[in-house]
XYZ file of C-alpha atoms in Angstrom:
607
model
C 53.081 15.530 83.250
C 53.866 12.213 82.319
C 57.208 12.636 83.335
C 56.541 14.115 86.739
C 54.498 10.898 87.229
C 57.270 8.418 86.448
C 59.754 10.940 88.693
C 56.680 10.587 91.650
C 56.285 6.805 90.758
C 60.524 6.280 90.992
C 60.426 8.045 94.497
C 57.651 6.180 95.525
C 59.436 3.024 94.685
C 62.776 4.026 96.350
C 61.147 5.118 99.522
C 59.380 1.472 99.810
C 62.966 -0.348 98.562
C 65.112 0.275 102.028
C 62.092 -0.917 104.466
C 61.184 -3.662 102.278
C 64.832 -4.572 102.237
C 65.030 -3.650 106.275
C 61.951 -6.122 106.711
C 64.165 -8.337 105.032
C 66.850 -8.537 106.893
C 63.822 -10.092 110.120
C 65.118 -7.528 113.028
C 61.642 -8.163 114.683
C 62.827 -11.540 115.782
C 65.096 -9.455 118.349
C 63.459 -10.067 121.671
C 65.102 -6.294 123.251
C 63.413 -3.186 121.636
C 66.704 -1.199 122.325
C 69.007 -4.210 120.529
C 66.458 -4.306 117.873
C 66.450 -0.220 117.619
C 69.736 -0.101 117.020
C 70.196 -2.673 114.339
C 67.668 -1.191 112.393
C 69.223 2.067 112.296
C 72.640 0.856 111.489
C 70.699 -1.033 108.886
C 69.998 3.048 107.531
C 72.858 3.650 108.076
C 75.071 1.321 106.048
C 72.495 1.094 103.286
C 72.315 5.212 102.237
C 76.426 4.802 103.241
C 76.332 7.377 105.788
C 78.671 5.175 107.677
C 81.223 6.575 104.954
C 80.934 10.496 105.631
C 83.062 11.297 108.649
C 81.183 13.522 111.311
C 83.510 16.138 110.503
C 82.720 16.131 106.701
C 79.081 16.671 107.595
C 80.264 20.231 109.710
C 82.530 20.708 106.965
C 79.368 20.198 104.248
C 77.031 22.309 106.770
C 79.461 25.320 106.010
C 79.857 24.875 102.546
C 76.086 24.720 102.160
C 75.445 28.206 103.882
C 73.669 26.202 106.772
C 75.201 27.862 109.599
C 74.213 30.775 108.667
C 70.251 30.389 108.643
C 68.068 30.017 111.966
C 67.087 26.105 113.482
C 63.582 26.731 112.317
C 64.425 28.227 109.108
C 62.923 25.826 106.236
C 64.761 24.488 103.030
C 62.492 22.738 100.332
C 63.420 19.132 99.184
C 65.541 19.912 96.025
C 67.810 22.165 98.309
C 67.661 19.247 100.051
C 68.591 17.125 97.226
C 71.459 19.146 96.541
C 73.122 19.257 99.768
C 72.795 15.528 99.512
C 74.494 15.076 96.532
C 77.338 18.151 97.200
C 78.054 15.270 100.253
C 78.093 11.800 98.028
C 80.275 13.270 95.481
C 83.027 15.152 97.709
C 82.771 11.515 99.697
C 83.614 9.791 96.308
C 86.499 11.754 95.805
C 87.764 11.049 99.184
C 87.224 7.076 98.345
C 89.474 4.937 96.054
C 88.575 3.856 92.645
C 88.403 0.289 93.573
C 85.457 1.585 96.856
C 83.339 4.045 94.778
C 79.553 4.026 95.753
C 76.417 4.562 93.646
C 75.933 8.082 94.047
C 72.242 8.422 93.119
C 71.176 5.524 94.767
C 72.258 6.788 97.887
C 70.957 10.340 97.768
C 67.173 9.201 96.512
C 67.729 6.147 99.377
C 68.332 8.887 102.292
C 66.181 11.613 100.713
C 62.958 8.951 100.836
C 63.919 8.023 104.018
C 64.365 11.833 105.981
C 61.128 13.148 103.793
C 58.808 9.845 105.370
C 60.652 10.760 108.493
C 60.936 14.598 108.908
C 57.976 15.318 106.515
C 55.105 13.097 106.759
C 52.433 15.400 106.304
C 53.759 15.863 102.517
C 54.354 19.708 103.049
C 57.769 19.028 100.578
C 59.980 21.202 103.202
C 62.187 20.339 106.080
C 63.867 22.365 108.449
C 67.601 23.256 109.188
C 67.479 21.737 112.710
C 65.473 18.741 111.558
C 68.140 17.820 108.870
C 71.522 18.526 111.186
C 69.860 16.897 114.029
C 68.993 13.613 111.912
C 72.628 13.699 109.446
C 74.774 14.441 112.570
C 73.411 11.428 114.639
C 73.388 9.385 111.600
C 76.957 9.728 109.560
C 80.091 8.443 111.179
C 82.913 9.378 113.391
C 83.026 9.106 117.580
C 79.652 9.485 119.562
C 82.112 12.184 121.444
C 82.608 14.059 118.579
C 79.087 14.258 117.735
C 77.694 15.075 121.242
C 79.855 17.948 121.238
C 78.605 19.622 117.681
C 75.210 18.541 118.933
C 76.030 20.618 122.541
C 77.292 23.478 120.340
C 73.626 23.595 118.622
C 71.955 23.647 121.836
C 73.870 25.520 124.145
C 73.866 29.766 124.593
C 76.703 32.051 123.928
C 77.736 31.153 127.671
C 78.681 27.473 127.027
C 75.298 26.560 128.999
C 72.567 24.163 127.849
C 69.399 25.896 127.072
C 66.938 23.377 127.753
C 64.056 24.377 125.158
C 66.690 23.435 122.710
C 67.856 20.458 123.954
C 63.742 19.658 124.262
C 63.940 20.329 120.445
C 66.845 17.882 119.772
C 64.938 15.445 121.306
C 61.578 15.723 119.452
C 63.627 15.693 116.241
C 66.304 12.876 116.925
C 63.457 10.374 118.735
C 61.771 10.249 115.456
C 64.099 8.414 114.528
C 63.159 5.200 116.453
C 59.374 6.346 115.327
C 60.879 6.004 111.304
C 61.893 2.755 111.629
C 58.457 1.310 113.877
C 59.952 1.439 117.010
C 58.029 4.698 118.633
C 56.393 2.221 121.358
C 59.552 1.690 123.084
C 61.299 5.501 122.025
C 58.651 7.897 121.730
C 58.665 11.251 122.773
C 57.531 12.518 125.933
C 56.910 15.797 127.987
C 59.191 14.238 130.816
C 61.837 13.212 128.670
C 64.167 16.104 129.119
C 64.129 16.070 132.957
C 64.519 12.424 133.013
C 67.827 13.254 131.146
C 69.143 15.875 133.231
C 67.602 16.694 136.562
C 70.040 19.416 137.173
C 69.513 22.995 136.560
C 73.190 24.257 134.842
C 74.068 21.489 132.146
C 78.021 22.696 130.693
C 79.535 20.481 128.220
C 81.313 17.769 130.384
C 78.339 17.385 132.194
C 76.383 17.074 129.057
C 79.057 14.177 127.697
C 78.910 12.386 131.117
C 74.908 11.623 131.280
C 74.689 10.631 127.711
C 77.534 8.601 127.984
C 77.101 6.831 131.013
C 76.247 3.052 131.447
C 73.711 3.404 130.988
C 72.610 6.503 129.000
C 69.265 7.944 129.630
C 66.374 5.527 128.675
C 65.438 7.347 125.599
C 68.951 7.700 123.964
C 70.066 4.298 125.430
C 69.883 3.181 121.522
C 72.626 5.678 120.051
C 75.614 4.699 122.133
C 74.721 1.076 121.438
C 74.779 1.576 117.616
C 78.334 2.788 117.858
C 78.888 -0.440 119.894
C 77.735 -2.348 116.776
C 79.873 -0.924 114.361
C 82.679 -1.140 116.343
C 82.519 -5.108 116.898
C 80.827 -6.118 113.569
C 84.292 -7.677 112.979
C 85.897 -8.799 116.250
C 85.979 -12.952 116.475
C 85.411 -14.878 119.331
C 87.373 -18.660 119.222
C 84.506 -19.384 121.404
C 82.129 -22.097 120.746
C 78.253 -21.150 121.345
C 76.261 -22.948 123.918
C 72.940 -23.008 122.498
C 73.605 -23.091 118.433
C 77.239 -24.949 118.795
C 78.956 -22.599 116.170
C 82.529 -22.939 117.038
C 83.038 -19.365 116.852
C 81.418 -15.908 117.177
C 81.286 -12.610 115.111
C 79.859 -9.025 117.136
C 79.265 -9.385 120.670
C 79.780 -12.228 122.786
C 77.390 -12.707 125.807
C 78.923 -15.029 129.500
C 75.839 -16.048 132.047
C 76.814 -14.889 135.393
C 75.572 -17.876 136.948
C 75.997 -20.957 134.410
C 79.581 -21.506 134.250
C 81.430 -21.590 130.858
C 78.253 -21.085 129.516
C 78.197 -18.137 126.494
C 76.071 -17.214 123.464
C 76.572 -15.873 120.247
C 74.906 -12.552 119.603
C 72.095 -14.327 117.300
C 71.142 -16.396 119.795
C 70.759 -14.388 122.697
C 68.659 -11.576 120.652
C 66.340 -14.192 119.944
C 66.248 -15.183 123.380
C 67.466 -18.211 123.152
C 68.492 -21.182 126.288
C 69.100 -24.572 126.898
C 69.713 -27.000 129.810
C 70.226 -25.117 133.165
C 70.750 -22.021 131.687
C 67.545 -19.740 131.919
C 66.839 -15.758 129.876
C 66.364 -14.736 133.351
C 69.853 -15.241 134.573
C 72.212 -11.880 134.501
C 74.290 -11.701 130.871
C 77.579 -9.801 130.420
C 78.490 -8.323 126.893
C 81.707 -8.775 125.824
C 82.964 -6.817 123.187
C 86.501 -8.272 122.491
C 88.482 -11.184 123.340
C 91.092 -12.172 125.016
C 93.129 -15.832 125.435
C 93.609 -17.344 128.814
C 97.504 -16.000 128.870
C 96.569 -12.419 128.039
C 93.710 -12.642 130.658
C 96.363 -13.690 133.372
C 99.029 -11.011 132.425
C 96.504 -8.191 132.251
C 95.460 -9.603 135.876
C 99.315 -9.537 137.616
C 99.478 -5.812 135.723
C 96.087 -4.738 137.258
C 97.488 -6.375 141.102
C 100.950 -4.639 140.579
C 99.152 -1.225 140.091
C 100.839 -1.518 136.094
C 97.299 -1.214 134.902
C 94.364 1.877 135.592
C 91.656 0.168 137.492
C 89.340 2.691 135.619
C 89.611 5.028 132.359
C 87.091 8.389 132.030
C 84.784 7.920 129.029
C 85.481 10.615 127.373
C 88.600 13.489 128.179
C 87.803 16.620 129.318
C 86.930 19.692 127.853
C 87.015 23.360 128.677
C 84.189 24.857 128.961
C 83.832 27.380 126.079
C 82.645 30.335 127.108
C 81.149 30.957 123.061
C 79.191 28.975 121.035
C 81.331 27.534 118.484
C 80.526 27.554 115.003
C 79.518 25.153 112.346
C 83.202 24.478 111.181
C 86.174 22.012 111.994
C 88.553 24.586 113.172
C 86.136 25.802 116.027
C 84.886 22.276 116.763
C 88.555 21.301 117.591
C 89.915 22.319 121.251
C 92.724 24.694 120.277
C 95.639 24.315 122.108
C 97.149 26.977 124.991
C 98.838 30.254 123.071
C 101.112 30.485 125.959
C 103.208 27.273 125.166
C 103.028 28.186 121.058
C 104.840 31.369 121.797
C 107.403 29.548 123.951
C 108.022 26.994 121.431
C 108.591 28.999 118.883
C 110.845 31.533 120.592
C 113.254 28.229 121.535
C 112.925 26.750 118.170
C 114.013 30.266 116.756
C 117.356 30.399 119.300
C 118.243 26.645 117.778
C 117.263 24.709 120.780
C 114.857 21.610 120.995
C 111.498 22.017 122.568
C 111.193 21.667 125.909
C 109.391 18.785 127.461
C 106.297 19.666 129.558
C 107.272 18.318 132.738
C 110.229 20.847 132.518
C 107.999 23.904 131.635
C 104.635 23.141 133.879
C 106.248 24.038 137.321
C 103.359 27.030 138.505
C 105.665 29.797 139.478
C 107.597 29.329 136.069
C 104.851 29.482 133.984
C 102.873 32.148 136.081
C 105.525 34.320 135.306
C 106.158 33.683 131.630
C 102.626 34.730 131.849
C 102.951 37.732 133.147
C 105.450 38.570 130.845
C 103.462 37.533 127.470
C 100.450 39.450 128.671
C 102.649 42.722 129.395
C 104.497 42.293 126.044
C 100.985 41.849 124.447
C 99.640 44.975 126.288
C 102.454 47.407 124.814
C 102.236 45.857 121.256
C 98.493 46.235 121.498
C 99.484 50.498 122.616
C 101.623 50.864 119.890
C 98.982 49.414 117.408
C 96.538 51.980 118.390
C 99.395 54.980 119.073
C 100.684 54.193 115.392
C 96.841 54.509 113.800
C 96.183 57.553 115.391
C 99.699 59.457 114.303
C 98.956 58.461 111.072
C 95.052 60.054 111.131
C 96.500 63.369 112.744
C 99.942 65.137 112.878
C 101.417 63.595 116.436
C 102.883 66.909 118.659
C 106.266 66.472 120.110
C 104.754 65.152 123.284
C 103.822 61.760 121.720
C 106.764 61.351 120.124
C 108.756 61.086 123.432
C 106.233 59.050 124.367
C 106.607 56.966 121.368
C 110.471 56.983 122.522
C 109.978 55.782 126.071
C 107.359 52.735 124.446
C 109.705 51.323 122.401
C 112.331 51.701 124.939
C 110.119 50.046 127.495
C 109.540 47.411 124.599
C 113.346 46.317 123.849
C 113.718 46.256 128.026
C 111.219 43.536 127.653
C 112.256 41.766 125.137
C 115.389 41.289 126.796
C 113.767 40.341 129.571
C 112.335 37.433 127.618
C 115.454 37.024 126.091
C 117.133 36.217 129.133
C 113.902 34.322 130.915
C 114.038 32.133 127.606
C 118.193 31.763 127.806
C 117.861 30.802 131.627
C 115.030 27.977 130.679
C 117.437 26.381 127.792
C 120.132 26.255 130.441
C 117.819 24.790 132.915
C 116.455 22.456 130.527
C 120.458 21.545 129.124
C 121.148 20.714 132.936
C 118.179 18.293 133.737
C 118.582 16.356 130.654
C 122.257 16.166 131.382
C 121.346 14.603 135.278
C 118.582 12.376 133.377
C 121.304 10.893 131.296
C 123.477 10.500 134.150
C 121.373 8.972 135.994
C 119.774 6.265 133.288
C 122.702 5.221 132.184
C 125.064 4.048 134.482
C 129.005 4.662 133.426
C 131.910 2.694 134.575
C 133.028 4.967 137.280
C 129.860 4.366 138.879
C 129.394 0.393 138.629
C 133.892 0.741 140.107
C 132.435 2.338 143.235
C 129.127 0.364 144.079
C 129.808 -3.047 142.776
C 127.027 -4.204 145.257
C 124.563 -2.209 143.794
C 125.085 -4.119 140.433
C 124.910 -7.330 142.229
C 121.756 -6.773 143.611
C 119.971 -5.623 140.339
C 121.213 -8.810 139.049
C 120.063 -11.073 141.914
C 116.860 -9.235 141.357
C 116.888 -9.954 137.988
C 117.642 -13.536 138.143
C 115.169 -13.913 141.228
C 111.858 -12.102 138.919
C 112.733 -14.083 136.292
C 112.897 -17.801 138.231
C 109.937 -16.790 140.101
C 107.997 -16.376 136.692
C 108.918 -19.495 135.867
C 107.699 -20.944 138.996
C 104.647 -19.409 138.711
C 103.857 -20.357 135.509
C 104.891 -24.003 136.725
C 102.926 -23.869 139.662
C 99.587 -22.904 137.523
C 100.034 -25.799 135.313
C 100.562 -28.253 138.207
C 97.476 -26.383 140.093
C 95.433 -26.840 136.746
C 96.332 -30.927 136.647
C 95.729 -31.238 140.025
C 91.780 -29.678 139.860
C 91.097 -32.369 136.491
C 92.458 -35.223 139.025
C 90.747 -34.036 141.635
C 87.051 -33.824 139.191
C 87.965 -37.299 138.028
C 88.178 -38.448 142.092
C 84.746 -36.470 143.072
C 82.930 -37.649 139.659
C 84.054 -42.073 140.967
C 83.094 -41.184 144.554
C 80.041 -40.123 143.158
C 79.395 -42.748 141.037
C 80.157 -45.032 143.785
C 77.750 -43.132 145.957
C 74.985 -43.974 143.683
C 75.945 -47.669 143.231
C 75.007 -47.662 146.870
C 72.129 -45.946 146.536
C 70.918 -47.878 144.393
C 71.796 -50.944 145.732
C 69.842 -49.836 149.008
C 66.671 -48.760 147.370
C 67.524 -45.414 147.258
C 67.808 -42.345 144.494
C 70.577 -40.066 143.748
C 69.953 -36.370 144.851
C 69.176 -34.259 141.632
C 70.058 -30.274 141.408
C 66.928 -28.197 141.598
C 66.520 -26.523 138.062
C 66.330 -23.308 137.244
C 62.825 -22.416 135.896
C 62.643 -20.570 132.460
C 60.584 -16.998 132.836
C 59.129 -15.276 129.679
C 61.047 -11.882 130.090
C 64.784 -11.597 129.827
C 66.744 -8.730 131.793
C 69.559 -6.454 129.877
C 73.019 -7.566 129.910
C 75.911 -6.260 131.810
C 78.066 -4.391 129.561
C 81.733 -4.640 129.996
C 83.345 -1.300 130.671
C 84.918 -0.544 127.484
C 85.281 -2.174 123.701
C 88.489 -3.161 124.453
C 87.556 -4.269 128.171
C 87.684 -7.856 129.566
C 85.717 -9.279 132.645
C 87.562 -9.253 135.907
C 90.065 -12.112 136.217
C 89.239 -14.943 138.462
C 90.871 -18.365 139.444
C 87.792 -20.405 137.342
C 88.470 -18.160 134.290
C 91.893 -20.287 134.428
C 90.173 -23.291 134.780
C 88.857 -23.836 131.221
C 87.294 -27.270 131.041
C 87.390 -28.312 134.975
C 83.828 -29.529 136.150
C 81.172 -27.409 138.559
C 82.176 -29.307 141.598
C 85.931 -28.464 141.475
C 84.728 -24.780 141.405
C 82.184 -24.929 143.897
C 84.905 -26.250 146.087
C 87.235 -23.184 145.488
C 84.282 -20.426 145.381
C 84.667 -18.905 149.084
C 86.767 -16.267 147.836
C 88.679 -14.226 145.183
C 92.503 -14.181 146.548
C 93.868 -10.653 146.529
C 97.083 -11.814 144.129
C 98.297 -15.038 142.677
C 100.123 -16.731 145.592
C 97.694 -16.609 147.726
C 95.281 -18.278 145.501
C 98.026 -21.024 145.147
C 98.025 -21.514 148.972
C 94.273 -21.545 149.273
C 94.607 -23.931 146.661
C 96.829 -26.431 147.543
C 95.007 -26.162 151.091
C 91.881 -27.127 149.548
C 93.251 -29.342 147.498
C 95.156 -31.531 150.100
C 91.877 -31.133 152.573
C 89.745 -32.501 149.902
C 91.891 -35.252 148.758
C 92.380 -36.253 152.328
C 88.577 -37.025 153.135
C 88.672 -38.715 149.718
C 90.796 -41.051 150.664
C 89.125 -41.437 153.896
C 85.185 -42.075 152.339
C 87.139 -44.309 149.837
C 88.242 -46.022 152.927
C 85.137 -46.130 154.605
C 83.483 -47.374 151.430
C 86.069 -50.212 150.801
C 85.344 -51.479 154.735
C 81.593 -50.762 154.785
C 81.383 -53.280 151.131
C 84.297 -55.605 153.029
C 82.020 -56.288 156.302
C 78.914 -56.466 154.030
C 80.506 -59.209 152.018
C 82.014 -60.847 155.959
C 78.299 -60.845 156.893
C 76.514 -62.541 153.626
C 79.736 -65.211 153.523
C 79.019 -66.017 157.861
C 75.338 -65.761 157.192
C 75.554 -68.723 154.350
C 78.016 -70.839 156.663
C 75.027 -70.385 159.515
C 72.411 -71.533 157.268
C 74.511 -74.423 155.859
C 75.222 -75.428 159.307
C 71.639 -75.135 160.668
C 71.035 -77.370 157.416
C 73.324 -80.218 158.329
């Protein structure tokens, strides 16, 4: 009894040690419940080192633990429990190094509190098998791709279609999650949740992958693509300096206002919500997940206008649609690949040949026929299999054995059909490599009779490479240019105010923006390795407001058009500079004409 009691007391003490340690680490201070969500649960997620355990271990564990074999509302006690748990820590251990080892029992009673207070509140000691691959599969690590799909498999029918009690299931079990870690408020449960996620009626696999990873996901999941997000950029820097807190740089995301220029926050600051000067938590954020100097910005942008770069990648690849439920293992998780080109491979690896390359193979009428071929060949194997059991069952009569005769004889015609199919294919394959060659590399016959072709690549050559140069030469003498032009418009407006204030006047003053209490979502960049499109002020790091105002009619289509827009502004601006410089020099020139005639009246109406 008494040690049951110190056993309960222990448990008791672990289950209260990760929140009083999550309290600890202040996530309430996080202003957005979906920000603040997800930190928490990465929080879990680190701490019982689930992070560690590979979403494939945790199939592979599944297996090993008979779990795939027992029904989604079958029910395991907590000790079976316990053992699973511990079957994963100590096959992760072995996978670690000596020098990364973790504290086995630590973690299993740390993630055994936590799925009991989550999974089993009303104390019943039991769990079941849906509740725990629902919670470990969201939880461990790996892609969010990879998961979805083992999470579709669980959910979907023997057709490859998503039956929607189930999916209503995953939900209930996966949103208490949120609930666990005080956040049901903003990720509760709800009768409409399941519509909300997919109005449609037939829900296959890709479809599945594209709603929950969209931007954004469905409201009530919006939390789980975001904590992959986090552990993806807990270690990207930023040499960026932060507006508000002035750290000089940035670790995790990196947030630009869309309407205060050059103005950015660390993601501390803008959790908390916090602003200063113009800059309100009203104005539209961007989330940057990576970074990228000036010079890589401006390549990526002539790649992108030359067509060098996709203007957009899919989030995930696609899948086919399987038309059976896979099962809780690696090898049925993985898309196999097509049995057609195996069997080709190996038949021209066998003759001594290198594979073939799969633009040479994928032309349709080829590969329908190699088709045919394989399925026929396949067919008459599959007959002989069957002829062979039954002659060995019962005595064959002469009429199957000249059966058996013309089968085999049928067989050999075949393979020599292949045979020759397969010879013809090397041959083809010989020849087009043999043009490719040719034609990449250039011999000396063929530079003797066009000369002029040569020339011209080099001209070419010469001419990229000077108008690189140029470019780059022009962009420097652009940038110097805009700071001249900002120190010209900052004197004409000090002289501006001179006179204002000379007159009795006041300067104008920019209306402020006026802080509001809520602050909307940011706008997510399209990919962790994505950068914001590429603009002329983006090149202008350090250039004043008024310079960009100036140039902010207009994104040019490509770069030399944004020089000659440039320069055009440029020489229109510094033209009716010199002008109100002008005007200013003669309007203080007469003023000073007029005070000097004005004393030589008054001395002369004195004399």
């Amino acid at each position: 009894m008494i040690e049951e009691g110190s056993k309960r007391g222990k448990a008791m003490v672990e289950k209260r040690q990760l929140f009083v340690e999550m309290r600890a680490q202040n996530f309430d201070v996080i202003r957005l419940s979906t920000y603040r969500t997800a930190c928490k649960l990465r929080f879990v997620q680190k701490r019982c080192n689930l992070h560690l355990v590979d979403v494939w271990n945790m199939i592979e564990a599944f297996r090993d633990s008979g779990l795939n074999t027992l029904d989604h509302n079958a029910e395991i006690n907590v000790s079976r429990l316990e053992t699973i748990l511990s079957s994963i820590y100590y096959q992760l251990n072995k996978r670690l190094p000596t020098t990364h080892q973790i504290n086995v029992e630590q973690s299993i009673g740390l993630l055994l509190n936590f799925m009991v207070a989550t999974y089993d509140s009303e104390g019943h000691g039991k769990l079941t098998v849906f509740s725990m691959k629902s919670m470990l599969a969201t939880m461990c690590g790996g892609k969010i791709v990879d998961k979805l799909r083992y999470i579709f498999s669980q959910i979907s029918d023997s057709n490859g279609v998503m039956a929607f009690a189930k999916f209503d299931q995953f939900l209930r079990e996966v949103l208490k999650l949120p609930t666990a870690v005080f956040e049901g408020p903003s990720f509760g449960y709800t009768e409409h949740s399941v519509r909300t996620c997919f109005p449609q009626q037939k829900i296959l696999l890709n479809t599945f992958l594209d709603i929950l990873m969209a931007d954004p996901p469905p409201q009530c999941l919006v939390w789980l693509p975001l904590m992959h997000r986090l552990a993806n950029v807990e270690n990207v820097f930023h040499p960026v300096e932060c507006s508000y807190c002035r750290s000089e740089s940035m670790m995790g995301f990196r947030y630009r206002c869309q309407q205060c220029h050059g103005y950015q926050l660390c993601q501390s600051c803008f959790w908390r919500g916090h602003a200063n000067g113009p800059h309100s938590n009203q104005h539209q954020m961007k989330e940057h997940s990576s970074w990228k100097s000036p010079a890589k910005k401006l390549s990526h942008a002539i790649s992108k206008s030359l067509g060098c770069v996709p203007i957009g990648e899919p989030p995930h690849p696609m899948f086919p649609e399987q038309s059976e439920k896979p099962q809780d293992t690696m090898a049925h998780t993985v898309q196999p690949k097509p049995v057609a080109n195996n069997m080709n491979n190996t038949m021209l690896m066998s003759s001594g040949a290198p594979t073939p390359t799969k633009s040479v193979l994928e032309s349709p009428s080829r590969l329908d026929e190699e088709h045919r071929l394989i399925a026929r060949y396949a067919a008459r194997l599959a007959a002989e299999a069957g002829n062979s059991t039954v002659s060995s069952s019962t005595q064959c009569p002469p009429t199957d054995l000249s059966f058996n005769f013309d089968a085999n004889k049928q067989q050999r015609q075949l393979i020599a059909e292949l045979e020759n199919k397969n010879r013809e294919i090397l041959q083809e394959i010989q020849r087009l490599r043999l043009e490719h060659e040719q034609a990449s590399q250039p011999t000396p016959e063929k530079a003797q009779q066009n000369p002029t072709l040569l020339a011209e690549l080099r001209l070419l050559r010469h001419r990229k490479d000077e108008l690189e140069r140029r470019m780059s030469a022009l962009q420097e003498s652009r940038r110097e240019l805009m700071v001249q032009l900002e120190g010209l418009m900052r004197l004409l407006k000090d002289e501006e105010q001179k006179q204002a204030t000379q007159t009795g006047g006041s300067p104008h003053s920019s209306p402020s923006h006026g802080a509001g209490c809520s602050m909307p979502m940011p706008i997510r960049s399209t990919s962790a390795g994505s950068t914001p499109t590429h603009t002329p002020q983006d090149c202008l790091a350090g250039v004043g407001g008024d310079v960009l105002e100036a140039f902010a009619h207009g994104v040019p289509r490509n770069l030399r058009n944004d020089l000659l827009v440039a320069a055009d502004s440029i020489t229109n601006t510094m033209s009716s500079l010199v002008k109100e410089l002008h005007s200013v020099d003669d309007a203080a020139e007469e003023e000073d004409n007029n005070m000097r005639n004005g004393g030589l009246r008054d001395r002369a109406e004195a004399e």
